Short mmCIF file of N, CA and C in Angstrom, two decimals:
data_model
loop_
_atom_site.label_atom_id
_atom_site.label_comp_id
_atom_site.label_asym_id
_atom_site.label_seq_id
_atom_site.Cartn_x
_atom_site.Cartn_y
_atom_site.Cartn_z
N MET A 945 0.72 -1.12 0.18
CA MET A 945 -0.01 -0.02 0.02
C MET A 945 0.98 1.33 -0.06
N ILE A 946 0.44 2.20 -0.75
CA ILE A 946 1.04 3.58 -0.81
C ILE A 946 0.19 4.61 -0.22
N VAL A 947 0.64 5.33 0.69
CA VAL A 947 -0.06 6.32 1.35
C VAL A 947 0.37 7.69 1.05
N GLY A 948 -0.26 8.54 0.70
CA GLY A 948 0.05 9.81 0.39
C GLY A 948 0.04 10.92 1.56
N LEU A 949 1.15 11.47 1.89
CA LEU A 949 1.14 12.30 3.19
C LEU A 949 1.43 13.79 2.63
N THR A 950 0.41 14.70 2.87
CA THR A 950 0.28 15.99 2.48
C THR A 950 0.04 16.82 3.51
N GLY A 951 0.11 18.29 3.29
CA GLY A 951 -0.39 19.35 4.16
C GLY A 951 0.27 20.69 3.49
N GLY A 952 -0.33 21.69 4.04
CA GLY A 952 0.26 22.97 3.63
C GLY A 952 1.72 23.38 4.16
N ILE A 953 2.10 24.20 3.46
CA ILE A 953 3.55 24.77 4.03
C ILE A 953 3.43 24.84 5.51
N GLY A 954 4.58 24.45 6.24
CA GLY A 954 4.60 24.68 7.64
C GLY A 954 3.71 23.76 8.51
N SER A 955 3.20 22.67 7.94
CA SER A 955 2.23 21.87 8.62
C SER A 955 2.96 20.97 9.54
N GLY A 956 4.28 20.51 9.15
CA GLY A 956 4.94 19.56 9.70
C GLY A 956 5.05 18.18 8.95
N LYS A 957 4.91 18.25 7.61
CA LYS A 957 4.88 16.82 7.13
C LYS A 957 6.16 16.16 7.33
N SER A 958 7.27 16.69 7.42
CA SER A 958 8.62 16.09 7.54
C SER A 958 8.51 15.35 8.86
N THR A 959 8.20 16.17 9.81
CA THR A 959 8.02 15.56 11.39
C THR A 959 7.31 14.37 11.28
N VAL A 960 6.07 14.44 10.66
CA VAL A 960 5.23 13.39 10.77
C VAL A 960 5.85 12.16 10.03
N ALA A 961 6.57 12.37 8.92
CA ALA A 961 7.11 11.43 8.02
C ALA A 961 8.17 10.59 8.79
N ARG A 962 8.80 11.35 9.64
CA ARG A 962 9.89 10.81 10.57
C ARG A 962 9.24 10.04 11.67
N ALA A 963 8.13 10.48 12.17
CA ALA A 963 7.49 9.64 12.97
C ALA A 963 7.10 8.33 12.59
N PHE A 964 6.60 8.29 11.55
CA PHE A 964 6.28 6.97 10.71
C PHE A 964 7.42 6.19 10.54
N GLY A 965 8.60 6.85 10.27
CA GLY A 965 9.80 6.29 9.82
C GLY A 965 10.37 5.60 11.25
N SER A 966 10.08 6.12 12.40
CA SER A 966 10.54 5.46 13.70
C SER A 966 9.70 4.16 13.95
N LEU A 967 8.63 3.98 13.34
CA LEU A 967 7.85 2.82 13.39
C LEU A 967 8.13 1.71 12.10
N GLY A 968 9.11 2.19 11.34
CA GLY A 968 9.43 1.23 10.45
C GLY A 968 9.09 1.36 9.01
N ILE A 969 8.58 2.49 8.84
CA ILE A 969 7.88 2.71 7.48
C ILE A 969 8.81 3.51 6.64
N GLY A 970 8.95 3.21 5.39
CA GLY A 970 9.84 3.81 4.42
C GLY A 970 8.98 4.88 3.85
N TRP A 971 9.54 5.92 3.52
CA TRP A 971 8.89 7.17 2.80
C TRP A 971 9.79 7.79 1.64
N VAL A 972 9.25 8.39 0.75
CA VAL A 972 9.86 9.28 -0.34
C VAL A 972 9.31 10.61 -0.08
N ASP A 973 10.23 11.64 -0.08
CA ASP A 973 9.83 12.93 -0.11
C ASP A 973 9.90 13.54 -1.40
N ALA A 974 8.71 13.97 -2.12
CA ALA A 974 8.73 14.45 -3.36
C ALA A 974 9.56 15.78 -3.47
N ASP A 975 9.72 16.50 -2.41
CA ASP A 975 10.64 17.84 -2.33
C ASP A 975 12.04 17.45 -2.49
N ASP A 976 12.59 16.20 -1.64
CA ASP A 976 13.73 15.67 -2.15
C ASP A 976 14.00 15.25 -3.56
N VAL A 977 12.96 14.57 -4.13
CA VAL A 977 13.16 14.31 -5.39
C VAL A 977 13.18 15.29 -6.28
N ALA A 978 12.41 16.35 -6.01
CA ALA A 978 12.47 17.48 -6.84
C ALA A 978 13.75 18.32 -6.88
N ARG A 979 14.52 18.05 -5.55
CA ARG A 979 15.97 18.68 -5.71
C ARG A 979 16.90 17.48 -6.38
N GLU A 980 16.54 16.39 -6.36
CA GLU A 980 17.48 15.43 -7.16
C GLU A 980 17.43 15.76 -8.71
N VAL A 981 16.21 16.09 -9.11
CA VAL A 981 16.09 16.09 -10.63
C VAL A 981 16.64 17.56 -11.08
N VAL A 982 17.03 18.39 -10.20
CA VAL A 982 17.58 19.74 -10.77
C VAL A 982 19.10 19.86 -10.35
N MET A 983 19.65 18.82 -9.95
CA MET A 983 21.19 18.66 -9.45
C MET A 983 21.96 19.02 -10.76
N PRO A 984 23.20 19.54 -10.56
CA PRO A 984 24.03 19.63 -11.87
C PRO A 984 24.24 18.36 -12.57
N GLY A 985 24.19 18.34 -13.89
CA GLY A 985 24.14 17.26 -14.83
C GLY A 985 22.80 16.76 -15.21
N GLU A 986 21.90 17.01 -14.43
CA GLU A 986 20.55 16.70 -14.64
C GLU A 986 19.80 17.45 -15.80
N PRO A 987 19.09 16.90 -16.67
CA PRO A 987 18.52 17.31 -17.73
C PRO A 987 17.45 18.63 -17.47
N ALA A 988 16.83 18.44 -16.55
CA ALA A 988 15.88 19.54 -15.91
C ALA A 988 16.61 20.76 -15.68
N LEU A 989 17.91 20.71 -14.94
CA LEU A 989 18.62 21.83 -14.59
C LEU A 989 19.18 22.51 -16.01
N ALA A 990 19.50 21.80 -16.83
CA ALA A 990 19.94 22.42 -18.09
C ALA A 990 18.86 23.29 -18.76
N ALA A 991 17.58 22.56 -18.77
CA ALA A 991 16.46 23.34 -19.32
C ALA A 991 16.02 24.51 -18.74
N ILE A 992 16.31 24.46 -17.33
CA ILE A 992 15.74 25.78 -16.48
C ILE A 992 16.84 26.79 -16.75
N SER A 993 18.14 26.43 -16.84
CA SER A 993 19.10 27.54 -17.14
C SER A 993 19.00 28.18 -18.27
N GLU A 994 18.67 27.34 -19.37
CA GLU A 994 18.58 27.81 -20.67
C GLU A 994 17.28 28.81 -20.68
N HIS A 995 16.32 28.48 -20.14
CA HIS A 995 15.02 29.29 -20.06
C HIS A 995 15.13 30.57 -19.29
N PHE A 996 15.69 30.41 -18.13
CA PHE A 996 15.80 31.72 -17.33
C PHE A 996 17.00 32.41 -17.18
N GLY A 997 17.92 31.69 -17.75
CA GLY A 997 19.22 32.36 -17.76
C GLY A 997 20.26 31.96 -16.45
N ASN A 998 21.36 32.54 -16.56
CA ASN A 998 22.24 32.02 -15.35
C ASN A 998 22.05 32.82 -14.04
N ASP A 999 21.00 33.56 -14.05
CA ASP A 999 20.62 34.26 -12.67
C ASP A 999 20.03 33.42 -11.90
N VAL A 1000 19.55 32.25 -12.45
CA VAL A 1000 18.91 31.18 -11.41
C VAL A 1000 19.79 30.10 -11.16
N LEU A 1001 21.30 30.33 -11.24
CA LEU A 1001 22.26 29.47 -10.80
C LEU A 1001 23.27 30.03 -9.71
N HIS A 1002 23.72 29.34 -8.95
CA HIS A 1002 24.86 29.83 -8.03
C HIS A 1002 26.08 29.71 -8.77
N ALA A 1003 27.33 30.19 -8.30
CA ALA A 1003 28.38 30.15 -8.91
C ALA A 1003 29.04 28.90 -9.00
N ASP A 1004 28.53 27.82 -8.39
CA ASP A 1004 29.08 26.60 -8.48
C ASP A 1004 28.10 25.67 -9.32
N GLY A 1005 27.16 26.35 -10.05
CA GLY A 1005 26.36 25.68 -10.98
C GLY A 1005 25.18 24.96 -10.52
N THR A 1006 24.95 25.05 -9.22
CA THR A 1006 23.56 24.54 -8.49
C THR A 1006 22.62 25.41 -8.57
N LEU A 1007 21.28 25.01 -8.47
CA LEU A 1007 20.22 25.93 -8.64
C LEU A 1007 20.07 26.78 -7.62
N ASN A 1008 19.82 28.01 -7.84
CA ASN A 1008 19.46 29.15 -6.81
C ASN A 1008 18.17 29.30 -6.68
N ARG A 1009 17.57 28.44 -5.70
CA ARG A 1009 16.14 28.23 -5.28
C ARG A 1009 15.43 29.52 -5.17
N SER A 1010 16.01 30.28 -4.26
CA SER A 1010 15.36 31.71 -4.12
C SER A 1010 15.14 32.59 -5.18
N ALA A 1011 16.13 32.62 -6.12
CA ALA A 1011 15.91 33.36 -7.34
C ALA A 1011 14.84 32.75 -8.20
N LEU A 1012 14.86 31.49 -8.31
CA LEU A 1012 13.83 30.94 -9.11
C LEU A 1012 12.50 31.20 -8.36
N ARG A 1013 12.47 31.01 -7.16
CA ARG A 1013 11.08 31.01 -6.60
C ARG A 1013 10.53 32.61 -6.80
N SER A 1014 11.30 33.53 -6.40
CA SER A 1014 10.93 34.92 -6.64
C SER A 1014 10.45 35.20 -8.15
N ILE A 1015 10.90 34.47 -9.01
CA ILE A 1015 10.56 34.50 -10.67
C ILE A 1015 9.08 34.01 -10.74
N VAL A 1016 9.01 32.55 -10.27
CA VAL A 1016 7.70 31.85 -10.52
C VAL A 1016 6.67 32.18 -9.76
N PHE A 1017 6.89 32.51 -8.43
CA PHE A 1017 5.72 32.84 -7.72
C PHE A 1017 5.07 34.16 -8.07
N ASP A 1018 5.68 34.93 -8.75
CA ASP A 1018 5.01 36.20 -9.35
C ASP A 1018 4.70 36.16 -10.82
N ASN A 1019 4.78 34.91 -11.34
CA ASN A 1019 4.29 34.79 -12.67
C ASN A 1019 3.97 33.34 -13.01
N PRO A 1020 2.54 33.18 -12.96
CA PRO A 1020 1.93 31.87 -13.25
C PRO A 1020 2.23 31.16 -14.29
N ALA A 1021 2.49 31.89 -15.27
CA ALA A 1021 2.94 31.48 -16.57
C ALA A 1021 4.29 30.73 -16.59
N GLU A 1022 5.29 31.40 -15.96
CA GLU A 1022 6.52 30.64 -15.70
C GLU A 1022 6.56 29.65 -14.79
N ARG A 1023 5.59 29.59 -13.78
CA ARG A 1023 5.54 28.59 -12.89
C ARG A 1023 5.02 27.31 -13.76
N GLN A 1024 4.11 27.51 -14.61
CA GLN A 1024 3.63 26.30 -15.26
C GLN A 1024 4.67 25.78 -16.23
N TRP A 1025 5.50 26.51 -16.77
CA TRP A 1025 6.44 25.99 -17.62
C TRP A 1025 7.48 25.25 -16.64
N LEU A 1026 7.88 25.78 -15.47
CA LEU A 1026 8.60 25.08 -14.66
C LEU A 1026 8.22 23.71 -14.54
N GLU A 1027 6.88 23.78 -13.91
CA GLU A 1027 6.38 22.50 -13.54
C GLU A 1027 6.22 21.58 -14.79
N SER A 1028 5.96 21.97 -15.91
CA SER A 1028 6.09 21.13 -17.17
C SER A 1028 7.20 20.32 -17.37
N VAL A 1029 8.43 21.02 -16.92
CA VAL A 1029 9.72 20.41 -16.88
C VAL A 1029 9.92 19.48 -15.78
N THR A 1030 9.77 19.82 -14.74
CA THR A 1030 10.04 19.24 -13.51
C THR A 1030 9.05 18.13 -13.05
N HIS A 1031 7.75 18.32 -13.21
CA HIS A 1031 6.76 17.32 -12.55
C HIS A 1031 6.92 15.97 -13.28
N PRO A 1032 7.03 15.83 -14.64
CA PRO A 1032 6.96 14.51 -15.11
C PRO A 1032 8.50 13.68 -14.69
N ARG A 1033 9.59 14.42 -14.56
CA ARG A 1033 10.67 13.70 -14.14
C ARG A 1033 10.63 13.36 -12.53
N VAL A 1034 10.02 14.27 -11.73
CA VAL A 1034 9.78 14.07 -10.38
C VAL A 1034 9.05 12.62 -10.19
N ARG A 1035 7.89 12.59 -10.85
CA ARG A 1035 6.93 11.55 -10.87
C ARG A 1035 7.66 10.36 -11.23
N GLU A 1036 8.30 10.29 -12.34
CA GLU A 1036 9.13 9.00 -12.89
C GLU A 1036 10.21 8.63 -11.60
N ARG A 1037 10.90 9.43 -10.92
CA ARG A 1037 11.87 9.24 -9.94
C ARG A 1037 11.19 8.74 -8.78
N ILE A 1038 9.96 9.25 -8.38
CA ILE A 1038 9.26 8.92 -7.42
C ILE A 1038 8.87 7.46 -7.47
N LEU A 1039 8.44 6.96 -8.50
CA LEU A 1039 8.13 5.67 -8.78
C LEU A 1039 9.21 4.78 -8.53
N VAL A 1040 10.32 4.95 -9.00
CA VAL A 1040 11.62 4.16 -8.85
C VAL A 1040 11.87 4.06 -7.27
N HIS A 1041 11.84 5.29 -6.61
CA HIS A 1041 12.07 5.12 -5.14
C HIS A 1041 10.96 4.28 -4.50
N LEU A 1042 9.59 4.43 -4.66
CA LEU A 1042 8.46 3.64 -4.11
C LEU A 1042 8.72 2.11 -4.30
N GLU A 1043 9.10 1.88 -5.39
CA GLU A 1043 9.04 0.46 -5.82
C GLU A 1043 10.31 -0.01 -5.00
N ARG A 1044 11.43 0.62 -4.81
CA ARG A 1044 12.41 0.14 -4.04
C ARG A 1044 11.96 -0.24 -2.45
N LEU A 1045 11.39 0.80 -1.95
CA LEU A 1045 11.08 0.84 -0.67
C LEU A 1045 9.87 -0.23 -0.43
N GLN A 1046 9.07 -0.43 -1.30
CA GLN A 1046 8.01 -1.36 -1.03
C GLN A 1046 8.58 -2.71 -0.74
N ARG A 1047 9.76 -3.05 -1.19
CA ARG A 1047 10.39 -4.40 -0.91
C ARG A 1047 10.86 -4.44 0.60
N GLN A 1048 10.84 -3.57 1.24
CA GLN A 1048 11.35 -3.54 2.74
C GLN A 1048 10.44 -2.91 3.77
N SER A 1049 9.23 -2.49 3.46
CA SER A 1049 8.49 -1.75 4.34
C SER A 1049 6.95 -2.24 4.36
N PRO A 1050 6.40 -2.49 5.37
CA PRO A 1050 4.78 -2.91 5.41
C PRO A 1050 4.06 -2.13 4.39
N TYR A 1051 4.24 -0.79 4.39
CA TYR A 1051 3.48 0.19 3.38
C TYR A 1051 4.49 1.29 3.35
N VAL A 1052 4.28 2.17 2.36
CA VAL A 1052 5.05 3.19 2.04
C VAL A 1052 4.29 4.51 2.13
N LEU A 1053 5.25 5.60 2.32
CA LEU A 1053 4.50 6.96 2.40
C LEU A 1053 5.25 7.74 1.28
N LEU A 1054 4.38 8.34 0.46
CA LEU A 1054 4.80 9.43 -0.45
C LEU A 1054 4.38 10.82 0.02
N VAL A 1055 5.68 11.57 0.53
CA VAL A 1055 5.43 12.69 1.26
C VAL A 1055 5.44 14.03 0.13
N SER A 1056 4.36 14.44 0.00
CA SER A 1056 4.25 15.71 -1.14
C SER A 1056 3.38 16.85 -0.68
N PRO A 1057 4.06 18.17 -0.78
CA PRO A 1057 3.22 19.33 -0.40
C PRO A 1057 2.08 19.38 -1.47
N LEU A 1058 2.27 19.18 -2.67
CA LEU A 1058 1.46 19.10 -3.80
C LEU A 1058 0.79 18.02 -4.31
N LEU A 1059 0.46 17.04 -3.29
CA LEU A 1059 -0.05 15.68 -3.62
C LEU A 1059 -1.23 15.74 -4.55
N PHE A 1060 -2.15 16.51 -4.16
CA PHE A 1060 -3.48 16.76 -5.09
C PHE A 1060 -3.25 17.71 -6.12
N GLU A 1061 -2.57 18.73 -6.08
CA GLU A 1061 -2.32 19.84 -7.09
C GLU A 1061 -1.54 19.23 -8.15
N SER A 1062 -0.64 18.43 -7.93
CA SER A 1062 0.31 17.78 -8.97
C SER A 1062 -0.25 16.38 -9.77
N GLY A 1063 -1.26 16.07 -9.17
CA GLY A 1063 -1.89 14.75 -9.48
C GLY A 1063 -1.34 13.31 -9.05
N GLN A 1064 -0.29 13.55 -8.01
CA GLN A 1064 0.52 12.61 -7.45
C GLN A 1064 -0.41 11.66 -6.48
N ASP A 1065 -1.66 12.15 -6.25
CA ASP A 1065 -2.59 11.61 -5.48
C ASP A 1065 -3.07 10.09 -6.14
N LYS A 1066 -2.85 10.14 -7.54
CA LYS A 1066 -3.33 9.01 -8.44
C LYS A 1066 -2.29 8.01 -8.17
N LEU A 1067 -1.14 8.29 -7.74
CA LEU A 1067 -0.22 7.08 -7.25
C LEU A 1067 -0.27 6.33 -5.88
N VAL A 1068 -1.31 6.99 -5.21
CA VAL A 1068 -1.48 6.47 -3.73
C VAL A 1068 -2.80 5.70 -3.52
N ASP A 1069 -2.91 4.89 -2.70
CA ASP A 1069 -3.98 3.92 -2.26
C ASP A 1069 -5.07 4.98 -1.23
N ARG A 1070 -4.15 5.83 -0.28
CA ARG A 1070 -4.96 6.47 0.84
C ARG A 1070 -4.31 7.61 1.04
N THR A 1071 -4.96 8.72 1.57
CA THR A 1071 -4.20 10.05 1.85
C THR A 1071 -4.31 10.25 3.19
N ILE A 1072 -3.38 10.93 3.88
CA ILE A 1072 -3.24 11.55 5.06
C ILE A 1072 -2.99 13.10 4.93
N VAL A 1073 -3.70 13.98 5.44
CA VAL A 1073 -3.53 15.35 5.58
C VAL A 1073 -2.95 15.80 6.90
N VAL A 1074 -1.77 16.43 7.12
CA VAL A 1074 -1.30 16.91 8.14
C VAL A 1074 -1.86 18.30 8.32
N ASP A 1075 -2.67 18.67 9.37
CA ASP A 1075 -3.37 19.92 9.42
C ASP A 1075 -3.10 20.78 10.51
N VAL A 1076 -2.74 22.16 10.13
CA VAL A 1076 -2.58 23.14 11.22
C VAL A 1076 -3.35 24.42 10.84
N PRO A 1077 -3.88 25.27 11.57
CA PRO A 1077 -4.33 26.42 11.25
C PRO A 1077 -3.40 27.35 10.49
N VAL A 1078 -4.01 28.17 9.63
CA VAL A 1078 -3.17 29.04 8.73
C VAL A 1078 -2.28 29.87 9.28
N GLU A 1079 -2.72 30.40 10.57
CA GLU A 1079 -1.81 31.54 11.27
C GLU A 1079 -0.42 30.71 11.84
N LEU A 1080 -0.69 29.35 11.97
CA LEU A 1080 0.56 28.63 12.56
C LEU A 1080 1.41 28.29 11.34
N GLN A 1081 0.78 28.03 10.14
CA GLN A 1081 1.59 27.78 9.07
C GLN A 1081 2.41 29.06 8.82
N LEU A 1082 1.93 30.26 8.78
CA LEU A 1082 2.65 31.39 8.63
C LEU A 1082 3.87 31.56 9.49
N SER A 1083 3.49 31.44 10.80
CA SER A 1083 4.58 31.54 11.84
C SER A 1083 5.72 30.75 11.71
N ARG A 1084 5.21 29.48 11.45
CA ARG A 1084 6.46 28.29 11.30
C ARG A 1084 7.07 28.66 10.08
N THR A 1085 6.51 29.00 8.87
CA THR A 1085 7.29 29.07 7.65
C THR A 1085 8.23 30.17 7.79
N ARG A 1086 7.66 31.42 8.43
CA ARG A 1086 8.56 32.46 8.45
C ARG A 1086 9.84 32.37 9.31
N ALA A 1087 9.64 31.58 10.55
CA ALA A 1087 10.71 31.20 11.15
C ALA A 1087 11.58 30.19 10.82
N ARG A 1088 11.21 29.35 9.87
CA ARG A 1088 12.12 28.19 9.35
C ARG A 1088 12.70 28.57 8.15
N ASP A 1089 12.05 29.44 7.12
CA ASP A 1089 12.55 29.67 5.88
C ASP A 1089 13.14 31.21 5.76
N ASP A 1090 12.88 31.79 6.73
CA ASP A 1090 13.41 33.43 6.52
C ASP A 1090 12.88 33.84 5.24
N VAL A 1091 11.56 33.75 5.16
CA VAL A 1091 10.87 34.30 3.81
C VAL A 1091 10.07 35.37 4.41
N SER A 1092 9.57 36.38 3.42
CA SER A 1092 8.57 37.36 3.82
C SER A 1092 7.29 36.88 3.89
N GLU A 1093 6.39 37.59 4.69
CA GLU A 1093 5.09 37.32 4.69
C GLU A 1093 4.48 37.24 3.29
N ALA A 1094 4.73 37.96 2.41
CA ALA A 1094 4.07 38.11 1.03
C ALA A 1094 4.62 36.67 0.15
N GLN A 1095 5.90 36.31 0.62
CA GLN A 1095 6.30 34.94 -0.22
C GLN A 1095 5.44 33.93 0.43
N VAL A 1096 5.19 33.69 1.63
CA VAL A 1096 4.59 32.65 2.42
C VAL A 1096 3.25 32.73 1.91
N HIS A 1097 2.49 33.92 1.75
CA HIS A 1097 1.06 33.95 1.18
C HIS A 1097 1.01 33.39 -0.26
N ALA A 1098 2.17 33.76 -1.02
CA ALA A 1098 2.21 33.39 -2.51
C ALA A 1098 2.39 31.68 -2.64
N ILE A 1099 3.21 31.26 -1.55
CA ILE A 1099 3.21 29.90 -1.55
C ILE A 1099 1.78 29.36 -1.18
N LEU A 1100 1.33 29.64 0.04
CA LEU A 1100 -0.05 29.34 0.25
C LEU A 1100 -1.13 29.35 -0.80
N ALA A 1101 -1.10 30.29 -1.85
CA ALA A 1101 -1.83 30.57 -2.76
C ALA A 1101 -1.65 29.55 -3.79
N ALA A 1102 -0.55 28.87 -4.07
CA ALA A 1102 -0.23 27.86 -5.04
C ALA A 1102 -0.67 26.59 -4.54
N GLN A 1103 -1.01 26.56 -3.27
CA GLN A 1103 -1.49 25.10 -2.79
C GLN A 1103 -2.90 25.25 -2.41
N LEU A 1104 -3.60 23.98 -2.31
CA LEU A 1104 -5.17 23.98 -2.46
C LEU A 1104 -5.53 24.50 -1.08
N PRO A 1105 -6.48 25.30 -0.93
CA PRO A 1105 -7.15 25.81 0.24
C PRO A 1105 -7.25 24.73 1.38
N ARG A 1106 -6.97 25.06 2.61
CA ARG A 1106 -7.16 23.98 3.70
C ARG A 1106 -8.32 23.25 3.77
N GLU A 1107 -9.46 23.88 3.50
CA GLU A 1107 -10.68 23.29 3.74
C GLU A 1107 -10.90 22.24 2.45
N GLU A 1108 -10.41 22.61 1.18
CA GLU A 1108 -10.40 21.54 0.12
C GLU A 1108 -9.48 20.62 0.31
N ARG A 1109 -8.31 20.88 0.97
CA ARG A 1109 -7.30 19.66 1.00
C ARG A 1109 -7.96 18.69 2.22
N LEU A 1110 -8.57 19.02 3.13
CA LEU A 1110 -9.36 18.26 4.27
C LEU A 1110 -10.35 17.36 3.69
N THR A 1111 -11.23 17.93 2.68
CA THR A 1111 -12.36 17.25 2.07
C THR A 1111 -11.71 16.11 1.22
N LYS A 1112 -10.36 16.09 0.77
CA LYS A 1112 -9.85 15.15 -0.04
C LYS A 1112 -9.19 13.93 0.83
N ALA A 1113 -9.02 14.37 2.01
CA ALA A 1113 -8.19 13.33 2.96
C ALA A 1113 -9.05 12.02 3.32
N ASN A 1114 -8.28 10.86 3.29
CA ASN A 1114 -8.82 9.79 3.94
C ASN A 1114 -8.62 9.86 5.45
N ASP A 1115 -7.51 10.41 5.84
CA ASP A 1115 -7.16 10.53 7.36
C ASP A 1115 -6.57 11.85 7.58
N VAL A 1116 -6.72 12.38 8.82
CA VAL A 1116 -6.17 13.64 9.19
C VAL A 1116 -5.32 13.56 10.36
N ILE A 1117 -4.22 14.22 10.52
CA ILE A 1117 -3.35 14.37 11.60
C ILE A 1117 -3.44 15.76 12.03
N ASP A 1118 -3.88 16.25 13.23
CA ASP A 1118 -3.81 17.49 13.62
C ASP A 1118 -2.52 17.67 14.40
N ASN A 1119 -1.73 18.31 13.83
CA ASN A 1119 -0.22 18.86 14.27
C ASN A 1119 -0.07 20.19 14.78
N SER A 1120 -1.33 20.58 15.51
CA SER A 1120 -1.11 21.79 16.02
C SER A 1120 -0.85 21.84 17.47
N GLY A 1121 -0.76 20.57 18.13
CA GLY A 1121 -0.46 20.32 19.43
C GLY A 1121 1.16 19.99 19.68
N ASP A 1122 1.30 19.33 20.63
CA ASP A 1122 2.76 18.90 20.91
C ASP A 1122 3.20 17.67 20.29
N HIS A 1123 4.41 17.41 20.47
CA HIS A 1123 5.09 16.06 19.65
C HIS A 1123 4.42 14.96 20.12
N ALA A 1124 4.02 14.72 21.39
CA ALA A 1124 3.34 13.59 21.97
C ALA A 1124 1.93 13.37 21.23
N SER A 1125 1.29 14.47 21.12
CA SER A 1125 0.02 14.40 20.54
C SER A 1125 0.04 13.74 19.15
N MET A 1126 1.05 14.28 18.37
CA MET A 1126 1.23 14.06 17.03
C MET A 1126 1.65 12.43 17.00
N MET A 1127 2.52 12.13 17.85
CA MET A 1127 3.04 10.70 17.78
C MET A 1127 1.94 9.85 18.11
N GLN A 1128 0.93 9.96 18.95
CA GLN A 1128 -0.08 9.25 19.22
C GLN A 1128 -0.81 8.92 18.10
N GLN A 1129 -1.16 10.01 17.37
CA GLN A 1129 -1.97 10.05 16.20
C GLN A 1129 -1.47 8.95 15.06
N VAL A 1130 0.08 9.23 14.81
CA VAL A 1130 0.74 8.54 13.87
C VAL A 1130 0.61 7.00 14.48
N THR A 1131 0.95 6.69 15.61
CA THR A 1131 0.88 5.17 15.96
C THR A 1131 -0.48 4.85 15.86
N GLN A 1132 -1.50 5.38 16.00
CA GLN A 1132 -2.85 4.90 15.88
C GLN A 1132 -3.19 4.57 14.52
N LEU A 1133 -2.56 5.44 13.47
CA LEU A 1133 -2.79 5.17 12.14
C LEU A 1133 -2.01 4.11 11.55
N ASP A 1134 -0.86 4.21 12.14
CA ASP A 1134 0.11 2.97 11.60
C ASP A 1134 -0.52 1.62 12.00
N GLN A 1135 -1.02 1.49 13.17
CA GLN A 1135 -1.85 0.31 13.56
C GLN A 1135 -2.96 -0.07 12.72
N HIS A 1136 -3.85 0.86 12.47
CA HIS A 1136 -4.88 0.91 11.64
C HIS A 1136 -4.61 0.38 10.12
N TYR A 1137 -3.56 0.96 9.73
CA TYR A 1137 -3.06 0.48 8.38
C TYR A 1137 -2.46 -1.00 8.39
N ARG A 1138 -1.76 -1.33 9.58
CA ARG A 1138 -1.38 -2.71 9.53
C ARG A 1138 -2.50 -3.61 9.61
N ASN A 1139 -3.33 -3.28 10.65
CA ASN A 1139 -4.49 -4.18 10.82
C ASN A 1139 -5.54 -4.26 9.67
N LYS A 1140 -5.74 -3.29 9.04
CA LYS A 1140 -6.86 -3.25 8.04
C LYS A 1140 -6.54 -3.57 6.81
N TYR A 1141 -5.26 -2.99 6.24
CA TYR A 1141 -4.93 -2.98 4.85
C TYR A 1141 -3.80 -4.09 4.65
N LEU A 1142 -3.34 -4.49 5.47
CA LEU A 1142 -2.13 -5.48 5.32
C LEU A 1142 -2.47 -7.05 5.65
#
């Protein structure tokens, strides 16, 4: 079984994934894969630098994410172009990782901030939404990523609204409390998946 794990920015998806990992569950993070496909030498990076110019590259040839982010979040057409280059490659690489993990884990997680938006939900059997109030998303993201409030709002606007994401969820983890509360919810879901679906 493949379980999609998603949530808005700053909701704590990675923390929840690590909690499942501590119970022996393997996971693939779509953000990590998205970084893989734009490493130096990858075709996607060559296409991106050709399209946007060298301003989106660091001196060492790696992708300057903040420069690229400031271009695409202000320009929906450029964001669409970028997604058309990266999303198919990310999807292909995700499938390779999931197949490998399925051989060694009772079920696997696909952790993706854009699970529904990118169509990656078609790859999974169930979905978990990690949920926190929007105010908490804002404060966590600004503290973690050192970005402006305007940039956080732009990122939020690119993601499904909270209510819509919740209606698409099979399961919800409320991550607005403490670590123990989150861990208890993860443990219960893990038991539920093992008992009902495996």
